[in-house]
C-alpha positions as MATLAB code, in Angstrom:
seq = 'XXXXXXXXXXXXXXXXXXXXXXXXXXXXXXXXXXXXXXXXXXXXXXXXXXXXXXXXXXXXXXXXXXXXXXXXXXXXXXXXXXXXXXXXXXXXXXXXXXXXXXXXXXXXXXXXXXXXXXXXXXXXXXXXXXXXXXXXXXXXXXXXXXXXXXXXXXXXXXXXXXXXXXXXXXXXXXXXXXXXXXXXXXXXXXXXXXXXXXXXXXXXXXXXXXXXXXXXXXXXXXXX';
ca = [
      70.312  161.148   75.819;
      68.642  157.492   76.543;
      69.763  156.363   73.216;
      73.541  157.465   74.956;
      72.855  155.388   77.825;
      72.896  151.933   78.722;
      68.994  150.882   78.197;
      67.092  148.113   76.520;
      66.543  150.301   73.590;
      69.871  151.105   73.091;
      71.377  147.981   73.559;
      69.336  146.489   70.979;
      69.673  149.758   68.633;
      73.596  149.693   68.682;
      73.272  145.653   68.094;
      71.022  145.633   65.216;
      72.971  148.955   63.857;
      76.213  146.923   64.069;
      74.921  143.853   62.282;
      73.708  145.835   59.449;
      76.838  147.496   59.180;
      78.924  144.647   59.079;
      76.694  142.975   56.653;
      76.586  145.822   54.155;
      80.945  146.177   54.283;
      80.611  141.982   54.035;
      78.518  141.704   51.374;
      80.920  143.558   49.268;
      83.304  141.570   50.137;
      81.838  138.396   49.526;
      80.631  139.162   46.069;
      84.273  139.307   45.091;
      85.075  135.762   46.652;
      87.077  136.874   49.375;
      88.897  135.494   52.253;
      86.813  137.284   55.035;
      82.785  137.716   53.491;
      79.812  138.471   54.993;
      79.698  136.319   58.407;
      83.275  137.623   59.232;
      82.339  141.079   58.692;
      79.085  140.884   60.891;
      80.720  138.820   63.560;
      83.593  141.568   63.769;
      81.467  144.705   64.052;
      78.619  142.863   66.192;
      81.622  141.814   68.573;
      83.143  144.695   68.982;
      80.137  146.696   69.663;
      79.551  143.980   72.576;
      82.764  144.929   73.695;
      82.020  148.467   73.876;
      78.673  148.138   75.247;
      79.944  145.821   78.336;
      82.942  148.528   78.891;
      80.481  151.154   79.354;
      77.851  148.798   81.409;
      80.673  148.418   83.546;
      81.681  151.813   83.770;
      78.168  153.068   84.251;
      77.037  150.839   86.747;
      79.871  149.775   88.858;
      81.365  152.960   88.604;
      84.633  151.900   87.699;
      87.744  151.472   85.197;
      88.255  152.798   81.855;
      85.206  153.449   80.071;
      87.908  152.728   76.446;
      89.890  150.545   77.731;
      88.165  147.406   76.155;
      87.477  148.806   73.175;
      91.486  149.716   72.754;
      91.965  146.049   73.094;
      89.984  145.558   70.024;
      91.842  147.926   68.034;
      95.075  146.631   68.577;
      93.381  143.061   68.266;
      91.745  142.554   65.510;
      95.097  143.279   63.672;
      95.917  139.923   64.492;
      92.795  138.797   62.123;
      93.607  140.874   59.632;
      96.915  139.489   59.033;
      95.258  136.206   58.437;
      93.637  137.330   55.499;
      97.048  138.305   53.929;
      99.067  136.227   51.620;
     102.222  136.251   49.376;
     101.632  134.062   46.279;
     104.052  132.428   44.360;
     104.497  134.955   41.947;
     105.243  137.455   44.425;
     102.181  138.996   44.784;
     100.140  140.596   47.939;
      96.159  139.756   47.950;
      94.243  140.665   51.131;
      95.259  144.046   52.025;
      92.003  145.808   51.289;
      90.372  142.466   53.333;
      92.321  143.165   56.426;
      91.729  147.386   56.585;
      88.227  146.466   55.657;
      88.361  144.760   59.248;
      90.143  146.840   60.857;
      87.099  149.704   59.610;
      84.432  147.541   60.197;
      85.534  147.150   63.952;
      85.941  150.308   64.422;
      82.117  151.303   63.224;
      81.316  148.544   65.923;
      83.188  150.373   68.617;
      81.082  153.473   67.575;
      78.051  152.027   67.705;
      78.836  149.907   71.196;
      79.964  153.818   72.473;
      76.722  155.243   70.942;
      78.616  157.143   69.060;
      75.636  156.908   66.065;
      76.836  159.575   64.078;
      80.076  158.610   63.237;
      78.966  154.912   62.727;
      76.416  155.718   60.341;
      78.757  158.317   58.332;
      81.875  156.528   58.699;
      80.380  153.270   57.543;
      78.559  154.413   54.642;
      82.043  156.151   53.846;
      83.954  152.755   54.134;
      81.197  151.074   52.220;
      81.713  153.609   49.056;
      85.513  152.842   49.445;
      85.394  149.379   48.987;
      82.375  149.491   46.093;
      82.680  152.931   44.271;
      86.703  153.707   44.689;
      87.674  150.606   43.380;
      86.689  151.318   39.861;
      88.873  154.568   40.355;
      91.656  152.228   41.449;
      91.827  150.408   38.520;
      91.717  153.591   36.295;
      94.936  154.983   38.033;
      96.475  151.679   37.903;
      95.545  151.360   34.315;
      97.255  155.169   33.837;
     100.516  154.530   35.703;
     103.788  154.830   33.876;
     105.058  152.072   36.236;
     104.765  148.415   35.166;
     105.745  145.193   37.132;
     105.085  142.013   35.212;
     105.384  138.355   36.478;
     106.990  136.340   33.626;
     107.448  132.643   32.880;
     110.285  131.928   30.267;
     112.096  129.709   28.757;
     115.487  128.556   30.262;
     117.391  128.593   26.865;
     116.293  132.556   26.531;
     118.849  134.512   27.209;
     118.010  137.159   30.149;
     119.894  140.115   27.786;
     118.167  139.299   24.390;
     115.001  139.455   26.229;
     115.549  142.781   28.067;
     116.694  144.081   24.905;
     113.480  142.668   23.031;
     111.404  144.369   25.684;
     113.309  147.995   25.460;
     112.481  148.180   21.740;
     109.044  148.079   22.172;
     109.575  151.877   24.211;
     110.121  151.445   27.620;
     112.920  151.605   30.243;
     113.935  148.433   32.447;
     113.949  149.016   36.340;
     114.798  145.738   37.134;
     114.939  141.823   36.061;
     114.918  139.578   39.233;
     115.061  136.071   38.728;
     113.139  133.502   41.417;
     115.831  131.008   41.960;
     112.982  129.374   44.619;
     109.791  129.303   42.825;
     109.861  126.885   39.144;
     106.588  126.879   37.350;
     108.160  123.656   35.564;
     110.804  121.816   33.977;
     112.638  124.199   31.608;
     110.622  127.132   32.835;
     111.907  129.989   34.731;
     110.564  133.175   36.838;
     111.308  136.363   36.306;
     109.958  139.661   37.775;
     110.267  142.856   35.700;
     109.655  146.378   36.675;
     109.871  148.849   33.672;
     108.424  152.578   33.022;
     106.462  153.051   29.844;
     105.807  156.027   28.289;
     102.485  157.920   28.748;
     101.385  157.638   25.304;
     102.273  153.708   25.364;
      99.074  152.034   26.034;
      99.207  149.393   28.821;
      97.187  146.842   26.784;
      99.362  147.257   23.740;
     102.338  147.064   25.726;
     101.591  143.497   27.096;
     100.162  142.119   24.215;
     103.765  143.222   22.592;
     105.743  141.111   25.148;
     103.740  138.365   25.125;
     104.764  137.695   21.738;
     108.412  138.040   22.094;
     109.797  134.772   21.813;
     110.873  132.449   24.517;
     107.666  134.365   26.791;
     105.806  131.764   27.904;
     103.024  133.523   30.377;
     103.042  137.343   31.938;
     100.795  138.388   34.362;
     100.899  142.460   35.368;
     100.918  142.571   40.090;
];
């Protein structure tokens, strides 16, 4: 029960738990080159088990407030950061999703660990940890199996939009949608266009966009 309580060993123990947390779910993180790395990760979770750990000095010793309270603060909080690490490109497409929840997690294994809550900390982290290492090759597979296919495509502005949908249904698959970005202009004579099509499942992605990069008038496609 000491390790429960507030006590130089446990103070220390939650700390040095927290900033090996974070650093493991930052390292990740910033091997891929993003936004929020390994500082941002270990500043999150350390801070947030500070924040825990003074709620429940407080509560312990002056035998007052709400012994969550704080930490509820952080929750709601540190969605504030994580929103910083999202952005819209040009093209339409959403990076920093995984950055932000990745926060988001990585606080809440610091409010575990400020609680003394090791258990769940140690579990829940490891678990996060796999998630953003292991599960992401698993992400890509069912990405790479999907019958659903949204291309960003540059073309030329004497193509006509028809022709080229046509082009594109010959090859096997079946047009959602063709939305043209009347505010975004890669260049002079170049247009944007997002498709959204369903393949079939024994059309091979690869083949597939190989095929319509060669139709003529396609300039660049990139798959969001």
């Amino acid at each position: 029960m000491e390790l429960r309580e507030i006590t130089y060993l446990s103070i220390a123990l939650r700390i040095v738990f927290a900033f090996l947390m974070g650093g493991a779910l930052g390292w990740e993180r910033e091997r891929r080159s993003r936004a929020a790395g390994l500082r941002t990760y270990m500043l999150v979770c350390v801070g947030a088990c500070i924040i825990m750990l003074t709620n429940q000095y407080i509560y312990q010793f002056f035998h007052t407030g709400d012994p969550v309270r704080m930490g509820a603060q952080v929750v709601s909080g540190i969605g504030f950061l994580g929103a910083g690490t999202i952005v819209v490109t040009k093209r339409n497409q959403i990076k920093g999703l995984t950055t932000a929840a990745g926060l988001w997690a990585a606080a809440a294994v610091g409010l575990a660990l400020g609680i003394g809550f090791y258990e769940a900390a140690i579990v829940g982290g490891l678990l996060i940890f796999l998630i953003l290492t292991a599960v992401h090759s698993l992400d890509s597979l069912i990405r790479k199996n999907a019958q659903r296919v949204e291309l960003y495509a540059e073309v030329d502005n004497k193509v006509n939009v028809g022709q080229l949908a046509r082009s594109i249904r010959a090859l096997g698959v079946t047009i959602s949608s063709i939305q043209l970005d009347h505010e975004y202009a890669p260049s002079a004579g170049v247009r944007a266009l997002m498709i959204t099509m369903r393949k079939s499942k024994k059309l091979k992605r690869e083949e597939l966009l190989s095929s319509i990069q060669e139709i003529e008038g396609i300039m660049y496609i990139e798959e969001l």
